[in-house]
């Protein structure tokens, strides 16, 4: 509350407009439209903790420097100034706590449960340390666990040359990956809708049967090694059959394309 009051006292509206454009670029939102209401809270936290929007420095840094001699809450002030937006994987959830693991550092955190609990396993969020525990701080966005591999690839893409990047760029990495993840989730949802709206005779009622049938047809062609067929079938049975039917269908099509190649 104190940080928020301080920010509104010193932040300039024109600077916020400039960083609004940057925020929309990171999340791949339309630049000619206002930030959607569903992202307004996230944008405010982006301004407070990530954007150097007051004299080239992050608001939380300047605010913390003016409060460094306050003995009440000194550790909390320090925690706030060090907050970073990142992606976590929820490993387990019990009565009072959740175990999160950072996809960037592999460090694990014991997080106290609050009123709202992430619906899915992958969570873009901030964790604040209060005493010997961590809590979710501010808005967060969660994604299904099936997107883990793709999100890891995107994080690696932006972090590959991290030592050469400026602090601003490093702090924007998770925002970039969040923007990509939102677009990717929308694509997958659209695919699911297309599959479920297809005529009954075109629906893939048994994706495992579809895969085996396609592979049998391909196996009739000379030159296809049987061990490779067996390995891909094993991959499909052990990994793909766990996924949602729409996602299974797209894996089947991808594997068919691979065999044709």
PDB file of C-alpha atoms in Angstrom:
ATOM      1  CA  UNK A   1       0.000   0.000   0.000  1.00  0.00           C
ATOM      2  CA  UNK A   2       2.825   2.360   0.873  1.00  0.00           C
ATOM      3  CA  UNK A   3       4.645   1.543  -2.384  1.00  0.00           C
ATOM      4  CA  UNK A   4       1.482   2.077  -4.395  1.00  0.00           C
ATOM      5  CA  UNK A   5       0.833   5.488  -2.808  1.00  0.00           C
ATOM      6  CA  UNK A   6       4.456   6.511  -3.422  1.00  0.00           C
ATOM      7  CA  UNK A   7       4.248   5.422  -7.066  1.00  0.00           C
ATOM      8  CA  UNK A   8       1.147   7.495  -7.837  1.00  0.00           C
ATOM      9  CA  UNK A   9       2.823  10.511  -6.272  1.00  0.00           C
ATOM     10  CA  UNK A  10       5.926  10.401  -8.493  1.00  0.00           C
ATOM     11  CA  UNK A  11       5.018   8.505 -11.678  1.00  0.00           C
ATOM     12  CA  UNK A  12       4.199  10.526 -14.804  1.00  0.00           C
ATOM     13  CA  UNK A  13       1.239   9.565 -16.943  1.00  0.00           C
ATOM     14  CA  UNK A  14       3.174   9.998 -20.207  1.00  0.00           C
ATOM     15  CA  UNK A  15       5.833   7.573 -18.989  1.00  0.00           C
ATOM     16  CA  UNK A  16       3.157   5.035 -18.138  1.00  0.00           C
ATOM     17  CA  UNK A  17       1.775   5.362 -21.672  1.00  0.00           C
ATOM     18  CA  UNK A  18       5.227   4.638 -23.099  1.00  0.00           C
ATOM     19  CA  UNK A  19       5.608   1.511 -20.979  1.00  0.00           C
ATOM     20  CA  UNK A  20       2.071   0.421 -21.824  1.00  0.00           C
ATOM     21  CA  UNK A  21       3.237   0.070 -25.424  1.00  0.00           C
ATOM     22  CA  UNK A  22       6.217  -1.968 -24.288  1.00  0.00           C
ATOM     23  CA  UNK A  23       3.961  -4.207 -22.170  1.00  0.00           C
ATOM     24  CA  UNK A  24       1.670  -4.853 -25.144  1.00  0.00           C
ATOM     25  CA  UNK A  25       4.678  -5.744 -27.300  1.00  0.00           C
ATOM     26  CA  UNK A  26       5.903  -8.271 -24.735  1.00  0.00           C
ATOM     27  CA  UNK A  27       2.499  -9.956 -24.437  1.00  0.00           C
ATOM     28  CA  UNK A  28       1.777  -9.723 -28.192  1.00  0.00           C
ATOM     29  CA  UNK A  29      -1.331  -7.624 -27.569  1.00  0.00           C
ATOM     30  CA  UNK A  30      -2.733  -5.268 -30.264  1.00  0.00           C
ATOM     31  CA  UNK A  31      -0.740  -2.021 -30.102  1.00  0.00           C
ATOM     32  CA  UNK A  32      -3.616   0.107 -31.394  1.00  0.00           C
ATOM     33  CA  UNK A  33      -5.958  -0.950 -28.576  1.00  0.00           C
ATOM     34  CA  UNK A  34      -5.941  -0.299 -24.810  1.00  0.00           C
ATOM     35  CA  UNK A  35      -4.554  -2.959 -22.503  1.00  0.00           C
ATOM     36  CA  UNK A  36      -7.424  -5.402 -21.833  1.00  0.00           C
ATOM     37  CA  UNK A  37      -9.006  -5.133 -18.398  1.00  0.00           C
ATOM     38  CA  UNK A  38      -7.916  -8.696 -17.641  1.00  0.00           C
ATOM     39  CA  UNK A  39      -4.289  -7.539 -17.872  1.00  0.00           C
ATOM     40  CA  UNK A  40      -4.667  -4.182 -16.077  1.00  0.00           C
ATOM     41  CA  UNK A  41      -3.545  -5.589 -12.711  1.00  0.00           C
ATOM     42  CA  UNK A  42      -0.559  -7.336 -14.321  1.00  0.00           C
ATOM     43  CA  UNK A  43       0.460  -4.119 -16.085  1.00  0.00           C
ATOM     44  CA  UNK A  44       0.387  -2.189 -12.820  1.00  0.00           C
ATOM     45  CA  UNK A  45       2.716  -4.738 -11.219  1.00  0.00           C
ATOM     46  CA  UNK A  46       4.930  -4.627 -14.313  1.00  0.00           C
ATOM     47  CA  UNK A  47       5.283  -0.865 -13.787  1.00  0.00           C
ATOM     48  CA  UNK A  48       6.019  -1.196 -10.070  1.00  0.00           C
ATOM     49  CA  UNK A  49       8.566  -4.014 -10.224  1.00  0.00           C
ATOM     50  CA  UNK A  50      10.003  -4.381 -13.733  1.00  0.00           C
ATOM     51  CA  UNK A  51       9.818  -1.190 -15.799  1.00  0.00           C
ATOM     52  CA  UNK A  52      12.483   1.513 -15.162  1.00  0.00           C
ATOM     53  CA  UNK A  53       9.775   4.124 -15.563  1.00  0.00           C
ATOM     54  CA  UNK A  54      10.889   6.735 -12.987  1.00  0.00           C
ATOM     55  CA  UNK A  55      14.176   8.444 -13.838  1.00  0.00           C
ATOM     56  CA  UNK A  56      15.385   5.287 -15.526  1.00  0.00           C
ATOM     57  CA  UNK A  57      14.945   3.149 -12.410  1.00  0.00           C
ATOM     58  CA  UNK A  58      12.351   0.695 -11.226  1.00  0.00           C
ATOM     59  CA  UNK A  59       9.826   2.308  -8.850  1.00  0.00           C
ATOM     60  CA  UNK A  60      10.309  -0.391  -6.211  1.00  0.00           C
ATOM     61  CA  UNK A  61      14.072   0.309  -6.141  1.00  0.00           C
ATOM     62  CA  UNK A  62      13.593   4.036  -5.572  1.00  0.00           C
ATOM     63  CA  UNK A  63      10.876   3.448  -2.999  1.00  0.00           C
ATOM     64  CA  UNK A  64      13.021   0.910  -1.125  1.00  0.00           C
ATOM     65  CA  UNK A  65      15.937   3.365  -1.019  1.00  0.00           C
ATOM     66  CA  UNK A  66      13.748   5.965   0.703  1.00  0.00           C
ATOM     67  CA  UNK A  67      12.666   3.362   3.294  1.00  0.00           C
ATOM     68  CA  UNK A  68      15.978   1.603   3.893  1.00  0.00           C
ATOM     69  CA  UNK A  69      16.238   2.874   7.480  1.00  0.00           C
ATOM     70  CA  UNK A  70      12.786   1.680   8.504  1.00  0.00           C
ATOM     71  CA  UNK A  71      13.216  -1.085  11.051  1.00  0.00           C
ATOM     72  CA  UNK A  72       9.568  -2.175  10.846  1.00  0.00           C
ATOM     73  CA  UNK A  73       9.343  -4.431   7.806  1.00  0.00           C
ATOM     74  CA  UNK A  74      12.925  -3.964   6.603  1.00  0.00           C
ATOM     75  CA  UNK A  75      13.121  -7.541   5.370  1.00  0.00           C
ATOM     76  CA  UNK A  76       9.801  -7.248   3.557  1.00  0.00           C
ATOM     77  CA  UNK A  77      11.018  -4.058   1.845  1.00  0.00           C
ATOM     78  CA  UNK A  78      14.149  -5.910   0.759  1.00  0.00           C
ATOM     79  CA  UNK A  79      12.055  -8.820  -0.513  1.00  0.00           C
ATOM     80  CA  UNK A  80       9.865  -6.468  -2.527  1.00  0.00           C
ATOM     81  CA  UNK A  81      12.855  -4.822  -4.191  1.00  0.00           C
ATOM     82  CA  UNK A  82      14.193  -8.238  -5.246  1.00  0.00           C
ATOM     83  CA  UNK A  83      10.920  -9.635  -6.617  1.00  0.00           C
ATOM     84  CA  UNK A  84      11.105 -11.106 -10.094  1.00  0.00           C
ATOM     85  CA  UNK A  85       8.411 -12.419 -12.408  1.00  0.00           C
ATOM     86  CA  UNK A  86       9.126 -16.014 -13.386  1.00  0.00           C
ATOM     87  CA  UNK A  87       7.650 -19.340 -14.426  1.00  0.00           C
ATOM     88  CA  UNK A  88       7.180 -22.137 -11.899  1.00  0.00           C
ATOM     89  CA  UNK A  89       6.022 -25.727 -12.018  1.00  0.00           C
ATOM     90  CA  UNK A  90       3.723 -26.848  -9.201  1.00  0.00           C
ATOM     91  CA  UNK A  91       5.089 -30.210  -8.069  1.00  0.00           C
ATOM     92  CA  UNK A  92       2.605 -30.964  -5.288  1.00  0.00           C
ATOM     93  CA  UNK A  93      -0.177 -29.441  -3.255  1.00  0.00           C
ATOM     94  CA  UNK A  94      -1.210 -30.521   0.236  1.00  0.00           C
ATOM     95  CA  UNK A  95      -3.344 -29.094   3.015  1.00  0.00           C
ATOM     96  CA  UNK A  96      -1.533 -25.808   3.659  1.00  0.00           C
ATOM     97  CA  UNK A  97       1.369 -25.541   1.235  1.00  0.00           C
ATOM     98  CA  UNK A  98       2.373 -26.050  -2.387  1.00  0.00           C
ATOM     99  CA  UNK A  99       5.806 -26.978  -3.736  1.00  0.00           C
ATOM    100  CA  UNK A 100       6.893 -24.835  -6.686  1.00  0.00           C
ATOM    101  CA  UNK A 101      10.003 -25.369  -8.810  1.00  0.00           C
ATOM    102  CA  UNK A 102      11.452 -22.619 -10.984  1.00  0.00           C
ATOM    103  CA  UNK A 103      11.693 -23.654 -14.625  1.00  0.00           C
ATOM    104  CA  UNK A 104      14.670 -21.302 -14.994  1.00  0.00           C
ATOM    105  CA  UNK A 105      16.802 -22.271 -11.977  1.00  0.00           C
ATOM    106  CA  UNK A 106      15.274 -25.611 -10.803  1.00  0.00           C
ATOM    107  CA  UNK A 107      15.156 -24.181  -7.264  1.00  0.00           C
ATOM    108  CA  UNK A 108      12.210 -25.386  -5.188  1.00  0.00           C
ATOM    109  CA  UNK A 109       9.983 -23.201  -2.991  1.00  0.00           C
ATOM    110  CA  UNK A 110       7.452 -24.083  -0.321  1.00  0.00           C
ATOM    111  CA  UNK A 111       4.547 -21.723  -0.940  1.00  0.00           C
ATOM    112  CA  UNK A 112       1.724 -21.042   1.489  1.00  0.00           C
ATOM    113  CA  UNK A 113      -1.771 -21.609   0.135  1.00  0.00           C
ATOM    114  CA  UNK A 114      -3.970 -18.539  -0.049  1.00  0.00           C
ATOM    115  CA  UNK A 115      -7.555 -17.888  -1.111  1.00  0.00           C
ATOM    116  CA  UNK A 116      -6.774 -18.468  -4.778  1.00  0.00           C
ATOM    117  CA  UNK A 117      -4.862 -21.550  -5.924  1.00  0.00           C
ATOM    118  CA  UNK A 118      -3.509 -21.921  -9.480  1.00  0.00           C
ATOM    119  CA  UNK A 119      -5.811 -24.088 -11.545  1.00  0.00           C
ATOM    120  CA  UNK A 120      -3.035 -25.628 -13.645  1.00  0.00           C
ATOM    121  CA  UNK A 121       0.515 -26.862 -13.050  1.00  0.00           C
ATOM    122  CA  UNK A 122       2.585 -24.145 -14.776  1.00  0.00           C
ATOM    123  CA  UNK A 123       2.416 -20.728 -13.136  1.00  0.00           C
ATOM    124  CA  UNK A 124       3.837 -17.367 -14.224  1.00  0.00           C
ATOM    125  CA  UNK A 125       3.994 -15.413 -10.976  1.00  0.00           C
ATOM    126  CA  UNK A 126       6.049 -13.636  -8.323  1.00  0.00           C
ATOM    127  CA  UNK A 127       6.974 -15.242  -5.027  1.00  0.00           C
ATOM    128  CA  UNK A 128       7.694 -13.067  -1.996  1.00  0.00           C
ATOM    129  CA  UNK A 129       9.579 -14.313   1.025  1.00  0.00           C
ATOM    130  CA  UNK A 130       8.043 -13.421   4.381  1.00  0.00           C
ATOM    131  CA  UNK A 131      10.003 -14.880   7.273  1.00  0.00           C
ATOM    132  CA  UNK A 132      10.790 -18.488   6.447  1.00  0.00           C
ATOM    133  CA  UNK A 133       8.000 -18.986   3.926  1.00  0.00           C
ATOM    134  CA  UNK A 134       7.003 -17.870   0.427  1.00  0.00           C
ATOM    135  CA  UNK A 135       3.694 -16.549  -0.818  1.00  0.00           C
ATOM    136  CA  UNK A 136       2.260 -15.770  -4.234  1.00  0.00           C
ATOM    137  CA  UNK A 137       2.453 -12.011  -4.699  1.00  0.00           C
ATOM    138  CA  UNK A 138       0.173 -10.207  -7.128  1.00  0.00           C
ATOM    139  CA  UNK A 139      -1.512 -11.545 -10.266  1.00  0.00           C
ATOM    140  CA  UNK A 140      -0.489 -14.848 -11.810  1.00  0.00           C
ATOM    141  CA  UNK A 141      -1.356 -16.890 -14.902  1.00  0.00           C
ATOM    142  CA  UNK A 142      -1.374 -20.687 -15.119  1.00  0.00           C
ATOM    143  CA  UNK A 143      -1.118 -23.131 -18.019  1.00  0.00           C
ATOM    144  CA  UNK A 144      -1.640 -26.869 -18.474  1.00  0.00           C
ATOM    145  CA  UNK A 145       1.352 -29.134 -17.832  1.00  0.00           C
ATOM    146  CA  UNK A 146       1.359 -30.317 -21.466  1.00  0.00           C
ATOM    147  CA  UNK A 147       2.902 -26.958 -22.438  1.00  0.00           C
ATOM    148  CA  UNK A 148       5.939 -27.492 -20.209  1.00  0.00           C
ATOM    149  CA  UNK A 149       8.290 -28.590 -22.980  1.00  0.00           C
ATOM    150  CA  UNK A 150       7.384 -25.722 -25.282  1.00  0.00           C
ATOM    151  CA  UNK A 151       7.713 -23.159 -22.487  1.00  0.00           C
ATOM    152  CA  UNK A 152      11.140 -24.549 -21.542  1.00  0.00           C
ATOM    153  CA  UNK A 153      12.258 -24.132 -25.158  1.00  0.00           C
ATOM    154  CA  UNK A 154      11.130 -20.493 -25.152  1.00  0.00           C
ATOM    155  CA  UNK A 155      12.874 -19.764 -21.834  1.00  0.00           C
ATOM    156  CA  UNK A 156      16.092 -21.294 -23.169  1.00  0.00           C
ATOM    157  CA  UNK A 157      15.749 -19.239 -26.335  1.00  0.00           C
ATOM    158  CA  UNK A 158      15.704 -15.950 -24.427  1.00  0.00           C
ATOM    159  CA  UNK A 159      18.128 -16.942 -21.659  1.00  0.00           C
ATOM    160  CA  UNK A 160      20.811 -18.410 -23.906  1.00  0.00           C
ATOM    161  CA  UNK A 161      22.869 -15.219 -23.984  1.00  0.00           C
ATOM    162  CA  UNK A 162      21.674 -13.894 -20.618  1.00  0.00           C
ATOM    163  CA  UNK A 163      25.151 -12.772 -19.535  1.00  0.00           C
ATOM    164  CA  UNK A 164      25.265 -10.397 -22.506  1.00  0.00           C
ATOM    165  CA  UNK A 165      21.839  -8.905 -21.882  1.00  0.00           C
ATOM    166  CA  UNK A 166      20.943  -5.785 -19.975  1.00  0.00           C
ATOM    167  CA  UNK A 167      18.970  -6.095 -16.746  1.00  0.00           C
ATOM    168  CA  UNK A 168      15.809  -4.774 -18.433  1.00  0.00           C
ATOM    169  CA  UNK A 169      15.962  -7.481 -21.104  1.00  0.00           C
ATOM    170  CA  UNK A 170      16.530 -10.205 -18.499  1.00  0.00           C
ATOM    171  CA  UNK A 171      13.545  -8.993 -16.474  1.00  0.00           C
ATOM    172  CA  UNK A 172      11.418  -9.068 -19.612  1.00  0.00           C
ATOM    173  CA  UNK A 173      12.218 -12.694 -20.450  1.00  0.00           C
ATOM    174  CA  UNK A 174       9.325 -14.210 -18.495  1.00  0.00           C
ATOM    175  CA  UNK A 175       6.940 -11.580 -19.861  1.00  0.00           C
ATOM    176  CA  UNK A 176       7.979 -12.489 -23.417  1.00  0.00           C
ATOM    177  CA  UNK A 177       7.473 -16.187 -22.726  1.00  0.00           C
ATOM    178  CA  UNK A 178       4.128 -15.465 -21.054  1.00  0.00           C
ATOM    179  CA  UNK A 179       3.014 -13.597 -24.183  1.00  0.00           C
ATOM    180  CA  UNK A 180       4.093 -16.507 -26.362  1.00  0.00           C
ATOM    181  CA  UNK A 181       2.367 -19.004 -24.045  1.00  0.00           C
ATOM    182  CA  UNK A 182      -0.927 -17.099 -24.185  1.00  0.00           C
ATOM    183  CA  UNK A 183      -0.858 -17.098 -27.986  1.00  0.00           C
ATOM    184  CA  UNK A 184       0.077 -20.783 -28.064  1.00  0.00           C
ATOM    185  CA  UNK A 185      -2.704 -21.695 -25.620  1.00  0.00           C
ATOM    186  CA  UNK A 186      -5.182 -19.819 -27.822  1.00  0.00           C
ATOM    187  CA  UNK A 187      -3.951 -21.768 -30.856  1.00  0.00           C
ATOM    188  CA  UNK A 188      -4.374 -25.089 -29.045  1.00  0.00           C
ATOM    189  CA  UNK A 189      -7.847 -24.123 -27.869  1.00  0.00           C
ATOM    190  CA  UNK A 190      -8.791 -23.210 -31.433  1.00  0.00           C
ATOM    191  CA  UNK A 191      -7.490 -26.592 -32.629  1.00  0.00           C
ATOM    192  CA  UNK A 192      -9.540 -28.358 -29.959  1.00  0.00           C
ATOM    193  CA  UNK A 193     -12.668 -26.505 -31.075  1.00  0.00           C
ATOM    194  CA  UNK A 194     -12.059 -27.366 -34.721  1.00  0.00           C
ATOM    195  CA  UNK A 195     -11.651 -31.046 -33.876  1.00  0.00           C
ATOM    196  CA  UNK A 196     -14.747 -31.246 -31.675  1.00  0.00           C
ATOM    197  CA  UNK A 197     -16.853 -29.376 -34.258  1.00  0.00           C
ATOM    198  CA  UNK A 198     -15.878 -31.786 -37.069  1.00  0.00           C
ATOM    199  CA  UNK A 199     -18.540 -34.204 -38.451  1.00  0.00           C
ATOM    200  CA  UNK A 200     -19.025 -37.305 -36.324  1.00  0.00           C
ATOM    201  CA  UNK A 201     -17.465 -39.633 -38.891  1.00  0.00           C
ATOM    202  CA  UNK A 202     -14.319 -37.459 -38.925  1.00  0.00           C
ATOM    203  CA  UNK A 203     -13.780 -37.379 -35.165  1.00  0.00           C
ATOM    204  CA  UNK A 204     -10.849 -39.326 -33.794  1.00  0.00           C
ATOM    205  CA  UNK A 205     -12.579 -41.618 -31.342  1.00  0.00           C
ATOM    206  CA  UNK A 206      -9.540 -43.875 -30.894  1.00  0.00           C
ATOM    207  CA  UNK A 207      -6.326 -42.007 -31.482  1.00  0.00           C
ATOM    208  CA  UNK A 208      -4.254 -45.034 -30.541  1.00  0.00           C
ATOM    209  CA  UNK A 209      -5.990 -47.042 -33.289  1.00  0.00           C
ATOM    210  CA  UNK A 210      -5.433 -44.145 -35.693  1.00  0.00           C
ATOM    211  CA  UNK A 211      -1.709 -44.129 -34.930  1.00  0.00           C
ATOM    212  CA  UNK A 212      -1.318 -47.900 -35.305  1.00  0.00           C
ATOM    213  CA  UNK A 213      -3.297 -47.916 -38.544  1.00  0.00           C
ATOM    214  CA  UNK A 214      -1.222 -45.094 -40.009  1.00  0.00           C
ATOM    215  CA  UNK A 215       2.026 -46.750 -38.985  1.00  0.00           C
ATOM    216  CA  UNK A 216       0.957 -50.108 -40.431  1.00  0.00           C
ATOM    217  CA  UNK A 217       0.292 -48.428 -43.766  1.00  0.00           C
ATOM    218  CA  UNK A 218       3.685 -46.772 -43.651  1.00  0.00           C
ATOM    219  CA  UNK A 219       5.388 -50.001 -42.596  1.00  0.00           C
ATOM    220  CA  UNK A 220       4.269 -51.629 -45.853  1.00  0.00           C
ATOM    221  CA  UNK A 221       6.618 -49.311 -47.703  1.00  0.00           C
ATOM    222  CA  UNK A 222      10.152 -50.661 -48.126  1.00  0.00           C
ATOM    223  CA  UNK A 223      13.015 -49.098 -46.194  1.00  0.00           C
ATOM    224  CA  UNK A 224      11.208 -48.280 -42.908  1.00  0.00           C
ATOM    225  CA  UNK A 225      13.201 -49.785 -40.002  1.00  0.00           C
ATOM    226  CA  UNK A 226      10.999 -51.816 -37.673  1.00  0.00           C
ATOM    227  CA  UNK A 227      12.954 -50.749 -34.520  1.00  0.00           C
ATOM    228  CA  UNK A 228      12.111 -47.114 -35.254  1.00  0.00           C
ATOM    229  CA  UNK A 229       8.457 -47.998 -35.701  1.00  0.00           C
ATOM    230  CA  UNK A 230       8.513 -49.778 -32.342  1.00  0.00           C
ATOM    231  CA  UNK A 231      10.234 -46.871 -30.590  1.00  0.00           C
ATOM    232  CA  UNK A 232       7.751 -44.305 -31.875  1.00  0.00           C
ATOM    233  CA  UNK A 233       4.833 -46.549 -31.006  1.00  0.00           C
ATOM    234  CA  UNK A 234       6.245 -46.900 -27.484  1.00  0.00           C
ATOM    235  CA  UNK A 235       6.606 -43.104 -27.265  1.00  0.00           C
ATOM    236  CA  UNK A 236       3.015 -42.655 -28.363  1.00  0.00           C
ATOM    237  CA  UNK A 237       1.619 -45.190 -25.888  1.00  0.00           C
ATOM    238  CA  UNK A 238       3.669 -43.988 -22.899  1.00  0.00           C
ATOM    239  CA  UNK A 239       3.503 -40.228 -23.457  1.00  0.00           C
ATOM    240  CA  UNK A 240       0.786 -39.139 -25.892  1.00  0.00           C
ATOM    241  CA  UNK A 241      -2.098 -41.279 -24.631  1.00  0.00           C
ATOM    242  CA  UNK A 242      -2.016 -39.318 -21.332  1.00  0.00           C
ATOM    243  CA  UNK A 243      -2.938 -36.083 -23.122  1.00  0.00           C
ATOM    244  CA  UNK A 244      -6.298 -34.640 -24.059  1.00  0.00           C
ATOM    245  CA  UNK A 245      -7.939 -36.149 -27.139  1.00  0.00           C
ATOM    246  CA  UNK A 246      -7.464 -33.039 -29.252  1.00  0.00           C
ATOM    247  CA  UNK A 247      -3.774 -32.913 -28.426  1.00  0.00           C
ATOM    248  CA  UNK A 248      -3.439 -36.639 -29.152  1.00  0.00           C
ATOM    249  CA  UNK A 249      -4.909 -36.029 -32.585  1.00  0.00           C
ATOM    250  CA  UNK A 250      -2.318 -33.413 -33.435  1.00  0.00           C
ATOM    251  CA  UNK A 251       0.487 -35.707 -32.247  1.00  0.00           C
ATOM    252  CA  UNK A 252      -0.896 -38.422 -34.509  1.00  0.00           C
ATOM    253  CA  UNK A 253      -0.868 -36.102 -37.502  1.00  0.00           C
ATOM    254  CA  UNK A 254       2.675 -34.961 -36.701  1.00  0.00           C
ATOM    255  CA  UNK A 255       3.889 -38.553 -36.478  1.00  0.00           C
ATOM    256  CA  UNK A 256       2.211 -39.368 -39.769  1.00  0.00           C
ATOM    257  CA  UNK A 257       4.017 -36.450 -41.384  1.00  0.00           C
ATOM    258  CA  UNK A 258       7.301 -37.672 -39.892  1.00  0.00           C
ATOM    259  CA  UNK A 259       6.804 -41.119 -41.413  1.00  0.00           C
ATOM    260  CA  UNK A 260       5.916 -39.652 -44.799  1.00  0.00           C
ATOM    261  CA  UNK A 261       9.135 -37.624 -44.659  1.00  0.00           C
TER     262      UNK A 261
END
